[in-house]
Amino acid sequence: MNKKIIIIPIVIIIGIFAVMSLDSSEKNDNIAFHVTLADPQLYENGIYTESFDIKNGEYYFRFVPNGSSPEILSISLDGYSIKFSEDFQLKNTLHKTGISEYYTWKYLGENKITILEDQRVSININPNGNVMGSVSVDILQN
């Protein structure tokens, strides 16, 4: 009898975690492109290049920068019906609390893209010489 009392809550907990993992995988469906640039070997002649397929729709860039990220991150997209180029500027913001100070970082620039038709796109990411600074770049569908 005691074994049933223990097994039932364990099965319920496992079921909850299984449902939660399905929900988190659905959240990744809107990612058209992702790269984490944290290794100088990912660059060729100082530029990261990759091609990927993208569907028509509205997209935007999302970055995960930090204090060592490139100050200027130049990104271009080249496809059949898309030509995009932007120099994103890293901005830091100081936050002061009663007991501490810390910085947050974000890239400023035009981060919205409209893709008019399904196509293969080439992305070039140029950290302008700072191949040691890490940053993650995502292109997400609205």
Short mmCIF file of N, CA, C and O in Angstrom, two decimals:
data_model
loop_
_atom_site.label_atom_id
_atom_site.label_comp_id
_atom_site.label_asym_id
_atom_site.label_seq_id
_atom_site.Cartn_x
_atom_site.Cartn_y
_atom_site.Cartn_z
N MET A 1 0.81 -1.19 0.00
CA MET A 1 0.00 0.00 0.00
C MET A 1 0.86 1.26 0.00
O MET A 1 0.59 2.19 -0.73
N ASN A 2 1.94 1.30 0.82
CA ASN A 2 2.81 2.46 0.89
C ASN A 2 3.55 2.70 -0.42
O ASN A 2 3.86 3.82 -0.77
N LYS A 3 3.85 1.62 -1.15
CA LYS A 3 4.54 1.76 -2.43
C LYS A 3 3.67 2.50 -3.44
O LYS A 3 4.16 3.30 -4.22
N LYS A 4 2.35 2.24 -3.43
CA LYS A 4 1.44 2.93 -4.35
C LYS A 4 1.38 4.41 -4.03
O LYS A 4 1.31 5.24 -4.92
N ILE A 5 1.41 4.76 -2.76
CA ILE A 5 1.36 6.16 -2.34
C ILE A 5 2.61 6.90 -2.84
O ILE A 5 2.54 8.05 -3.25
N ILE A 6 3.74 6.25 -2.87
CA ILE A 6 4.99 6.87 -3.32
C ILE A 6 5.06 6.90 -4.85
O ILE A 6 5.48 7.89 -5.43
N ILE A 7 4.64 5.85 -5.51
CA ILE A 7 4.75 5.76 -6.97
C ILE A 7 3.83 6.75 -7.67
O ILE A 7 4.23 7.38 -8.66
N ILE A 8 2.62 6.94 -7.20
CA ILE A 8 1.67 7.84 -7.86
C ILE A 8 2.21 9.27 -7.95
O ILE A 8 2.19 9.86 -9.03
N PRO A 9 2.73 9.89 -6.87
CA PRO A 9 3.27 11.25 -7.02
C PRO A 9 4.48 11.32 -7.96
O PRO A 9 4.65 12.30 -8.69
N ILE A 10 5.29 10.28 -7.99
CA ILE A 10 6.45 10.26 -8.88
C ILE A 10 5.99 10.25 -10.33
O ILE A 10 6.52 10.98 -11.17
N VAL A 11 4.99 9.45 -10.66
CA VAL A 11 4.45 9.41 -12.01
C VAL A 11 3.86 10.76 -12.39
O VAL A 11 4.05 11.25 -13.51
N ILE A 12 3.16 11.41 -11.48
CA ILE A 12 2.58 12.72 -11.75
C ILE A 12 3.68 13.74 -12.02
O ILE A 12 3.60 14.54 -12.96
N ILE A 13 4.74 13.74 -11.23
CA ILE A 13 5.85 14.67 -11.41
C ILE A 13 6.53 14.44 -12.75
O ILE A 13 6.83 15.39 -13.48
N ILE A 14 6.75 13.19 -13.13
CA ILE A 14 7.36 12.89 -14.42
C ILE A 14 6.47 13.39 -15.55
O ILE A 14 6.94 13.97 -16.53
N GLY A 15 5.16 13.22 -15.42
CA GLY A 15 4.23 13.71 -16.43
C GLY A 15 4.28 15.22 -16.56
O GLY A 15 4.23 15.76 -17.68
N ILE A 16 4.38 15.93 -15.46
CA ILE A 16 4.46 17.40 -15.50
C ILE A 16 5.72 17.84 -16.22
O ILE A 16 5.68 18.73 -17.07
N PHE A 17 6.87 17.21 -15.92
CA PHE A 17 8.12 17.57 -16.60
C PHE A 17 8.05 17.24 -18.09
O PHE A 17 8.58 17.99 -18.91
N ALA A 18 7.38 16.16 -18.47
CA ALA A 18 7.26 15.82 -19.89
C ALA A 18 6.44 16.88 -20.63
O ALA A 18 6.80 17.30 -21.73
N VAL A 19 5.36 17.34 -20.03
CA VAL A 19 4.54 18.38 -20.65
C VAL A 19 5.32 19.69 -20.74
O VAL A 19 5.27 20.40 -21.75
N MET A 20 6.07 20.03 -19.70
CA MET A 20 6.87 21.26 -19.72
C MET A 20 7.92 21.22 -20.81
O MET A 20 8.18 22.23 -21.48
N SER A 21 8.54 20.07 -21.04
CA SER A 21 9.56 19.98 -22.08
C SER A 21 8.94 20.11 -23.46
O SER A 21 9.56 20.66 -24.37
N LEU A 22 7.73 19.65 -23.67
CA LEU A 22 7.05 19.84 -24.94
C LEU A 22 6.76 21.32 -25.17
O LEU A 22 6.92 21.83 -26.27
N ASP A 23 6.35 22.03 -24.15
CA ASP A 23 6.08 23.46 -24.28
C ASP A 23 7.34 24.22 -24.65
O ASP A 23 7.31 25.11 -25.48
N SER A 24 8.49 23.90 -24.05
CA SER A 24 9.71 24.64 -24.35
C SER A 24 10.20 24.37 -25.77
O SER A 24 10.77 25.24 -26.40
N SER A 25 9.96 23.16 -26.30
CA SER A 25 10.38 22.90 -27.68
C SER A 25 9.51 23.67 -28.66
O SER A 25 9.97 24.07 -29.72
N GLU A 26 8.25 23.90 -28.33
CA GLU A 26 7.38 24.68 -29.20
C GLU A 26 7.84 26.13 -29.28
O GLU A 26 7.66 26.79 -30.28
N LYS A 27 8.44 26.67 -28.24
CA LYS A 27 8.90 28.04 -28.22
C LYS A 27 10.04 28.26 -29.20
O LYS A 27 10.28 29.36 -29.66
N ASN A 28 10.78 27.22 -29.56
CA ASN A 28 11.90 27.33 -30.47
C ASN A 28 11.47 27.29 -31.93
O ASN A 28 12.29 27.45 -32.82
N ASP A 29 10.18 27.06 -32.20
CA ASP A 29 9.70 26.97 -33.57
C ASP A 29 9.87 28.26 -34.35
O ASP A 29 9.93 28.24 -35.57
N ASN A 30 9.95 29.40 -33.68
CA ASN A 30 10.05 30.67 -34.40
C ASN A 30 11.50 31.09 -34.64
O ASN A 30 11.74 32.17 -35.15
N ILE A 31 12.47 30.24 -34.33
CA ILE A 31 13.88 30.55 -34.57
C ILE A 31 14.24 30.15 -36.00
O ILE A 31 14.20 28.98 -36.35
N ALA A 32 14.57 31.15 -36.82
CA ALA A 32 14.99 30.88 -38.20
C ALA A 32 16.49 30.67 -38.29
O ALA A 32 16.97 29.95 -39.16
N PHE A 33 17.23 31.31 -37.38
CA PHE A 33 18.69 31.24 -37.40
C PHE A 33 19.21 31.46 -35.98
O PHE A 33 18.67 32.29 -35.23
N HIS A 34 20.26 30.73 -35.61
CA HIS A 34 20.93 30.93 -34.32
C HIS A 34 22.40 30.59 -34.46
O HIS A 34 22.76 29.61 -35.09
N VAL A 35 23.24 31.43 -33.83
CA VAL A 35 24.65 31.12 -33.70
C VAL A 35 25.17 31.78 -32.43
O VAL A 35 24.74 32.88 -32.07
N THR A 36 26.05 31.08 -31.73
CA THR A 36 26.78 31.66 -30.61
C THR A 36 28.23 31.78 -31.05
O THR A 36 28.89 30.77 -31.31
N LEU A 37 28.69 33.01 -31.16
CA LEU A 37 30.06 33.28 -31.60
C LEU A 37 30.93 33.50 -30.37
O LEU A 37 30.91 34.57 -29.78
N ALA A 38 31.64 32.46 -29.98
CA ALA A 38 32.49 32.53 -28.80
C ALA A 38 33.84 31.89 -29.05
O ALA A 38 34.59 31.66 -28.11
N ASP A 39 34.15 31.61 -30.31
CA ASP A 39 35.40 30.95 -30.67
C ASP A 39 35.96 31.61 -31.92
O ASP A 39 35.28 31.64 -32.96
N PRO A 40 37.18 32.14 -31.88
CA PRO A 40 37.76 32.79 -33.06
C PRO A 40 37.82 31.89 -34.29
O PRO A 40 37.85 32.37 -35.42
N GLN A 41 37.83 30.57 -34.08
CA GLN A 41 37.90 29.64 -35.22
C GLN A 41 36.60 29.59 -36.03
O GLN A 41 36.58 29.04 -37.12
N LEU A 42 35.53 30.19 -35.51
CA LEU A 42 34.27 30.23 -36.26
C LEU A 42 34.32 31.25 -37.40
O LEU A 42 33.50 31.21 -38.29
N TYR A 43 35.31 32.14 -37.36
CA TYR A 43 35.43 33.20 -38.35
C TYR A 43 36.44 32.81 -39.42
O TYR A 43 37.45 32.18 -39.13
N GLU A 44 36.15 33.21 -40.65
CA GLU A 44 37.12 33.08 -41.73
C GLU A 44 37.44 34.48 -42.21
O GLU A 44 36.53 35.22 -42.63
N ASN A 45 38.71 34.85 -42.11
CA ASN A 45 39.15 36.22 -42.42
C ASN A 45 38.37 37.25 -41.61
O ASN A 45 38.01 38.32 -42.12
N GLY A 46 38.05 36.91 -40.37
CA GLY A 46 37.39 37.84 -39.46
C GLY A 46 35.89 37.97 -39.64
O GLY A 46 35.26 38.80 -38.99
N ILE A 47 35.28 37.14 -40.49
CA ILE A 47 33.84 37.22 -40.74
C ILE A 47 33.23 35.82 -40.62
O ILE A 47 33.76 34.85 -41.15
N TYR A 48 32.09 35.75 -39.93
CA TYR A 48 31.33 34.50 -39.84
C TYR A 48 30.31 34.50 -40.97
O TYR A 48 29.57 35.46 -41.17
N THR A 49 30.27 33.39 -41.73
CA THR A 49 29.34 33.26 -42.85
C THR A 49 28.63 31.92 -42.78
O THR A 49 29.25 30.90 -42.49
N GLU A 50 27.32 31.97 -43.04
CA GLU A 50 26.53 30.74 -43.09
C GLU A 50 25.33 30.98 -44.01
O GLU A 50 24.88 32.11 -44.17
N SER A 51 24.82 29.92 -44.59
CA SER A 51 23.60 30.00 -45.40
C SER A 51 22.52 29.17 -44.73
O SER A 51 22.81 28.14 -44.12
N PHE A 52 21.27 29.63 -44.87
CA PHE A 52 20.14 28.91 -44.28
C PHE A 52 18.88 29.25 -45.07
O PHE A 52 18.82 30.25 -45.77
N ASP A 53 17.89 28.37 -44.94
CA ASP A 53 16.61 28.60 -45.60
C ASP A 53 15.69 29.38 -44.67
O ASP A 53 15.68 29.14 -43.45
N ILE A 54 14.92 30.30 -45.26
CA ILE A 54 14.01 31.12 -44.47
C ILE A 54 12.70 31.25 -45.26
O ILE A 54 12.71 31.31 -46.49
N LYS A 55 11.59 31.27 -44.53
CA LYS A 55 10.27 31.40 -45.15
C LYS A 55 9.84 32.86 -45.17
O LYS A 55 10.36 33.66 -44.41
N ASN A 56 8.87 33.18 -46.02
CA ASN A 56 8.40 34.56 -46.08
C ASN A 56 7.75 34.93 -44.75
O ASN A 56 7.18 34.10 -44.06
N GLY A 57 7.90 36.20 -44.36
CA GLY A 57 7.30 36.67 -43.12
C GLY A 57 8.10 37.81 -42.51
O GLY A 57 9.06 38.30 -43.10
N GLU A 58 7.68 38.21 -41.34
CA GLU A 58 8.33 39.28 -40.58
C GLU A 58 9.27 38.65 -39.54
O GLU A 58 8.87 37.74 -38.82
N TYR A 59 10.49 39.16 -39.47
CA TYR A 59 11.51 38.63 -38.58
C TYR A 59 12.18 39.77 -37.81
O TYR A 59 12.08 40.93 -38.20
N TYR A 60 12.88 39.40 -36.74
CA TYR A 60 13.66 40.38 -36.00
C TYR A 60 14.90 39.70 -35.42
O TYR A 60 14.92 38.48 -35.22
N PHE A 61 15.93 40.50 -35.18
CA PHE A 61 17.16 40.02 -34.56
C PHE A 61 17.01 40.06 -33.04
O PHE A 61 16.42 40.98 -32.49
N ARG A 62 17.58 39.05 -32.40
CA ARG A 62 17.72 39.04 -30.94
C ARG A 62 19.18 38.72 -30.65
O ARG A 62 19.76 37.82 -31.26
N PHE A 63 19.77 39.46 -29.72
CA PHE A 63 21.17 39.28 -29.36
C PHE A 63 21.28 38.94 -27.88
O PHE A 63 20.46 39.39 -27.07
N VAL A 64 22.31 38.17 -27.55
CA VAL A 64 22.68 37.95 -26.16
C VAL A 64 24.13 38.40 -26.03
O VAL A 64 25.07 37.62 -26.20
N PRO A 65 24.32 39.72 -25.77
CA PRO A 65 25.67 40.26 -25.64
C PRO A 65 26.13 40.30 -24.18
O PRO A 65 25.34 40.07 -23.26
N ASN A 66 27.40 40.60 -23.99
CA ASN A 66 27.95 40.83 -22.66
C ASN A 66 29.06 41.88 -22.79
O ASN A 66 29.26 42.44 -23.86
N GLY A 67 29.76 42.13 -21.73
CA GLY A 67 30.77 43.18 -21.73
C GLY A 67 31.92 42.97 -22.69
O GLY A 67 32.58 43.91 -23.10
N SER A 68 32.18 41.72 -23.09
CA SER A 68 33.28 41.45 -24.03
C SER A 68 32.81 41.38 -25.48
O SER A 68 33.62 41.17 -26.38
N SER A 69 31.52 41.55 -25.73
CA SER A 69 30.98 41.48 -27.09
C SER A 69 31.54 42.60 -27.95
O SER A 69 31.91 43.66 -27.44
N PRO A 70 31.57 42.38 -29.27
CA PRO A 70 32.07 43.43 -30.17
C PRO A 70 31.27 44.73 -30.01
O PRO A 70 30.05 44.70 -29.90
N GLU A 71 31.98 45.86 -30.03
CA GLU A 71 31.31 47.16 -29.90
C GLU A 71 30.45 47.45 -31.12
O GLU A 71 29.40 48.08 -31.00
N ILE A 72 30.90 47.03 -32.30
CA ILE A 72 30.11 47.15 -33.52
C ILE A 72 30.00 45.76 -34.13
O ILE A 72 31.01 45.10 -34.36
N LEU A 73 28.78 45.34 -34.36
CA LEU A 73 28.51 44.04 -34.97
C LEU A 73 27.80 44.30 -36.30
O LEU A 73 26.64 44.71 -36.32
N SER A 74 28.53 44.11 -37.39
CA SER A 74 27.97 44.36 -38.72
C SER A 74 27.37 43.07 -39.26
O SER A 74 28.06 42.05 -39.33
N ILE A 75 26.09 43.13 -39.63
CA ILE A 75 25.39 41.95 -40.12
C ILE A 75 24.78 42.27 -41.48
O ILE A 75 24.15 43.32 -41.66
N SER A 76 24.96 41.35 -42.42
CA SER A 76 24.31 41.49 -43.72
C SER A 76 23.63 40.18 -44.08
O SER A 76 24.11 39.10 -43.73
N LEU A 77 22.49 40.31 -44.75
CA LEU A 77 21.75 39.17 -45.28
C LEU A 77 21.63 39.36 -46.78
O LEU A 77 21.31 40.46 -47.25
N ASP A 78 21.88 38.29 -47.52
CA ASP A 78 21.82 38.36 -48.97
C ASP A 78 21.07 37.15 -49.48
O ASP A 78 21.45 36.01 -49.23
N GLY A 79 19.95 37.40 -50.18
CA GLY A 79 19.15 36.34 -50.76
C GLY A 79 18.55 36.80 -52.06
O GLY A 79 18.86 37.88 -52.57
N TYR A 80 17.66 35.98 -52.60
CA TYR A 80 17.03 36.28 -53.89
C TYR A 80 16.28 37.60 -53.86
O TYR A 80 16.39 38.41 -54.76
N SER A 81 15.50 37.83 -52.79
CA SER A 81 14.71 39.06 -52.71
C SER A 81 14.99 39.86 -51.44
O SER A 81 14.17 40.69 -51.04
N ILE A 82 16.13 39.62 -50.81
CA ILE A 82 16.48 40.35 -49.58
C ILE A 82 17.93 40.81 -49.65
O ILE A 82 18.82 40.04 -49.98
N LYS A 83 18.12 42.08 -49.37
CA LYS A 83 19.45 42.67 -49.19
C LYS A 83 19.34 43.50 -47.93
O LYS A 83 18.63 44.51 -47.90
N PHE A 84 20.01 43.07 -46.88
CA PHE A 84 19.93 43.76 -45.59
C PHE A 84 21.34 43.96 -45.07
O PHE A 84 22.18 43.07 -45.18
N SER A 85 21.59 45.12 -44.49
CA SER A 85 22.89 45.40 -43.88
C SER A 85 22.68 46.39 -42.74
O SER A 85 21.96 47.38 -42.89
N GLU A 86 23.31 46.10 -41.60
CA GLU A 86 23.18 46.99 -40.44
C GLU A 86 24.43 46.86 -39.57
O GLU A 86 24.98 45.77 -39.40
N ASP A 87 24.88 48.00 -39.05
CA ASP A 87 25.96 48.04 -38.07
C ASP A 87 25.33 48.26 -36.70
O ASP A 87 24.91 49.37 -36.36
N PHE A 88 25.24 47.19 -35.92
CA PHE A 88 24.64 47.26 -34.60
C PHE A 88 25.68 47.79 -33.60
O PHE A 88 26.81 47.31 -33.57
N GLN A 89 25.28 48.75 -32.79
CA GLN A 89 26.16 49.38 -31.80
C GLN A 89 25.85 48.82 -30.41
O GLN A 89 24.69 48.83 -29.99
N LEU A 90 26.88 48.37 -29.70
CA LEU A 90 26.71 47.85 -28.34
C LEU A 90 26.58 49.01 -27.36
O LEU A 90 27.42 49.91 -27.35
N LYS A 91 25.54 48.99 -26.56
CA LYS A 91 25.32 50.02 -25.55
C LYS A 91 25.24 49.36 -24.19
O LYS A 91 24.54 48.37 -24.01
N ASN A 92 25.99 49.93 -23.24
CA ASN A 92 25.89 49.40 -21.89
C ASN A 92 25.08 50.36 -21.04
O ASN A 92 25.04 51.56 -21.28
N THR A 93 24.39 49.80 -20.06
CA THR A 93 23.59 50.59 -19.14
C THR A 93 23.97 50.20 -17.72
O THR A 93 23.93 49.01 -17.37
N LEU A 94 24.33 51.20 -16.93
CA LEU A 94 24.68 50.97 -15.53
C LEU A 94 23.41 50.94 -14.70
O LEU A 94 22.55 51.82 -14.83
N HIS A 95 23.30 49.92 -13.86
CA HIS A 95 22.17 49.79 -12.93
C HIS A 95 22.73 49.85 -11.52
O HIS A 95 23.67 49.13 -11.19
N LYS A 96 22.16 50.74 -10.71
CA LYS A 96 22.59 50.87 -9.32
C LYS A 96 21.45 50.47 -8.40
O LYS A 96 20.33 50.92 -8.55
N THR A 97 21.78 49.58 -7.47
CA THR A 97 20.83 49.23 -6.43
C THR A 97 21.42 49.75 -5.12
O THR A 97 22.51 50.31 -5.10
N GLY A 98 20.73 49.56 -4.06
CA GLY A 98 21.23 50.04 -2.78
C GLY A 98 22.53 49.40 -2.36
O GLY A 98 23.33 50.00 -1.64
N ILE A 99 22.80 48.17 -2.83
CA ILE A 99 23.99 47.46 -2.37
C ILE A 99 24.95 47.07 -3.49
O ILE A 99 26.02 46.53 -3.21
N SER A 100 24.58 47.33 -4.75
CA SER A 100 25.48 46.90 -5.83
C SER A 100 25.27 47.75 -7.09
O SER A 100 24.32 48.52 -7.19
N GLU A 101 26.21 47.59 -8.00
CA GLU A 101 26.13 48.19 -9.32
C GLU A 101 26.44 47.10 -10.34
O GLU A 101 27.31 46.26 -10.12
N TYR A 102 25.71 47.12 -11.45
CA TYR A 102 25.98 46.16 -12.51
C TYR A 102 25.56 46.76 -13.85
O TYR A 102 24.83 47.74 -13.91
N TYR A 103 26.09 46.17 -14.94
CA TYR A 103 25.80 46.63 -16.29
C TYR A 103 24.95 45.60 -17.03
O TYR A 103 25.07 44.39 -16.80
N THR A 104 24.13 46.09 -17.93
CA THR A 104 23.48 45.26 -18.93
C THR A 104 23.88 45.81 -20.29
O THR A 104 24.24 46.98 -20.42
N TRP A 105 23.81 44.96 -21.32
CA TRP A 105 24.22 45.35 -22.66
C TRP A 105 23.12 45.03 -23.65
O TRP A 105 22.41 44.03 -23.51
N LYS A 106 23.02 45.86 -24.68
CA LYS A 106 22.13 45.55 -25.79
C LYS A 106 22.65 46.22 -27.05
O LYS A 106 23.39 47.21 -26.99
N TYR A 107 22.28 45.62 -28.19
CA TYR A 107 22.68 46.17 -29.48
C TYR A 107 21.58 47.07 -30.01
O TYR A 107 20.41 46.71 -30.01
N LEU A 108 21.99 48.26 -30.45
CA LEU A 108 21.08 49.22 -31.04
C LEU A 108 21.23 49.20 -32.56
O LEU A 108 22.35 49.14 -33.07
N GLY A 109 20.12 49.28 -33.26
CA GLY A 109 20.13 49.29 -34.72
C GLY A 109 18.81 48.76 -35.23
O GLY A 109 17.97 48.29 -34.46
N GLU A 110 18.60 48.85 -36.53
CA GLU A 110 17.37 48.35 -37.14
C GLU A 110 17.38 46.83 -37.10
O GLU A 110 18.22 46.20 -37.73
N ASN A 111 16.46 46.26 -36.34
CA ASN A 111 16.50 44.81 -36.15
C ASN A 111 15.32 44.07 -36.79
O ASN A 111 15.16 42.89 -36.59
N LYS A 112 14.51 44.76 -37.58
CA LYS A 112 13.37 44.12 -38.22
C LYS A 112 13.68 43.83 -39.69
O LYS A 112 14.31 44.63 -40.37
N ILE A 113 13.21 42.66 -40.15
CA ILE A 113 13.45 42.22 -41.52
C ILE A 113 12.13 41.69 -42.08
O ILE A 113 11.40 40.98 -41.40
N THR A 114 11.87 42.00 -43.34
CA THR A 114 10.72 41.43 -44.04
C THR A 114 11.24 40.53 -45.16
O THR A 114 11.99 40.99 -46.02
N ILE A 115 10.84 39.28 -45.13
CA ILE A 115 11.20 38.32 -46.17
C ILE A 115 9.96 38.15 -47.04
O ILE A 115 8.90 37.75 -46.56
N LEU A 116 10.07 38.47 -48.33
CA LEU A 116 8.92 38.47 -49.22
C LEU A 116 8.58 37.10 -49.79
O LEU A 116 7.44 36.87 -50.20
N GLU A 117 9.56 36.19 -49.83
CA GLU A 117 9.31 34.85 -50.34
C GLU A 117 10.31 33.87 -49.73
O GLU A 117 11.38 34.25 -49.29
N ASP A 118 9.93 32.60 -49.69
CA ASP A 118 10.82 31.57 -49.19
C ASP A 118 12.10 31.58 -50.04
O ASP A 118 12.03 31.70 -51.26
N GLN A 119 13.25 31.46 -49.35
CA GLN A 119 14.52 31.52 -50.09
C GLN A 119 15.68 31.06 -49.22
O GLN A 119 15.56 30.92 -48.01
N ARG A 120 16.79 30.86 -49.87
CA ARG A 120 18.06 30.56 -49.21
C ARG A 120 18.77 31.90 -49.01
O ARG A 120 18.87 32.71 -49.93
N VAL A 121 19.23 32.15 -47.78
CA VAL A 121 19.85 33.42 -47.43
C VAL A 121 21.25 33.16 -46.90
O VAL A 121 21.50 32.19 -46.19
N SER A 122 22.17 34.04 -47.26
CA SER A 122 23.52 34.01 -46.72
C SER A 122 23.64 35.13 -45.69
O SER A 122 23.24 36.26 -45.94
N ILE A 123 24.15 34.78 -44.49
CA ILE A 123 24.36 35.78 -43.45
C ILE A 123 25.85 35.95 -43.23
O ILE A 123 26.61 34.97 -43.21
N ASN A 124 26.29 37.20 -43.15
CA ASN A 124 27.67 37.55 -42.81
C ASN A 124 27.64 38.35 -41.52
O ASN A 124 26.91 39.34 -41.44
N ILE A 125 28.42 37.91 -40.54
CA ILE A 125 28.50 38.62 -39.27
C ILE A 125 29.96 39.03 -39.08
O ILE A 125 30.85 38.19 -38.98
N ASN A 126 30.18 40.33 -39.03
CA ASN A 126 31.52 40.89 -38.91
C ASN A 126 31.64 41.58 -37.55
O ASN A 126 30.98 42.59 -37.31
N PRO A 127 32.49 41.05 -36.65
CA PRO A 127 32.67 41.68 -35.34
C PRO A 127 33.67 42.83 -35.38
O PRO A 127 34.07 43.33 -34.33
N ASN A 128 34.08 43.23 -36.57
CA ASN A 128 35.00 44.35 -36.76
C ASN A 128 36.26 44.21 -35.92
O ASN A 128 36.65 45.11 -35.18
N GLY A 129 36.88 43.04 -36.04
CA GLY A 129 38.16 42.79 -35.39
C GLY A 129 38.09 42.13 -34.02
O GLY A 129 39.08 41.61 -33.54
N ASN A 130 36.93 42.13 -33.38
CA ASN A 130 36.82 41.56 -32.04
C ASN A 130 36.29 40.13 -32.11
O ASN A 130 35.15 39.85 -31.76
N VAL A 131 37.13 39.21 -32.59
CA VAL A 131 36.73 37.81 -32.70
C VAL A 131 36.83 37.08 -31.36
O VAL A 131 36.40 35.94 -31.24
N MET A 132 37.35 37.74 -30.34
CA MET A 132 37.46 37.13 -29.00
C MET A 132 36.21 37.39 -28.17
O MET A 132 35.92 36.66 -27.23
N GLY A 133 35.45 38.43 -28.48
CA GLY A 133 34.24 38.74 -27.72
C GLY A 133 33.11 37.82 -28.11
O GLY A 133 32.92 37.50 -29.28
N SER A 134 32.34 37.37 -27.14
CA SER A 134 31.25 36.43 -27.43
C SER A 134 29.91 37.16 -27.56
O SER A 134 29.66 38.16 -26.91
N VAL A 135 29.08 36.59 -28.44
CA VAL A 135 27.72 37.10 -28.63
C VAL A 135 26.89 36.00 -29.30
O VAL A 135 27.41 35.24 -30.10
N SER A 136 25.62 35.93 -28.93
CA SER A 136 24.68 35.04 -29.61
C SER A 136 23.79 35.89 -30.49
O SER A 136 23.35 36.96 -30.08
N VAL A 137 23.51 35.39 -31.69
CA VAL A 137 22.67 36.09 -32.65
C VAL A 137 21.55 35.14 -33.06
O VAL A 137 21.81 34.01 -33.47
N ASP A 138 20.31 35.62 -32.94
CA ASP A 138 19.14 34.87 -33.38
C ASP A 138 18.37 35.72 -34.38
O ASP A 138 18.31 36.94 -34.26
N ILE A 139 17.74 35.05 -35.33
CA ILE A 139 16.73 35.68 -36.17
C ILE A 139 15.44 34.93 -35.86
O ILE A 139 15.36 33.71 -36.06
N LEU A 140 14.45 35.66 -35.36
CA LEU A 140 13.20 35.07 -34.91
C LEU A 140 12.04 35.58 -35.75
O LEU A 140 12.01 36.75 -36.14
N GLN A 141 11.08 34.71 -35.99
CA GLN A 141 9.89 35.12 -36.74
C GLN A 141 8.88 35.72 -35.77
O GLN A 141 8.67 35.21 -34.67
N ASN A 142 8.27 36.84 -36.19
CA ASN A 142 7.22 37.47 -35.37
C ASN A 142 6.01 36.60 -35.30
O ASN A 142 5.67 35.86 -36.14
#
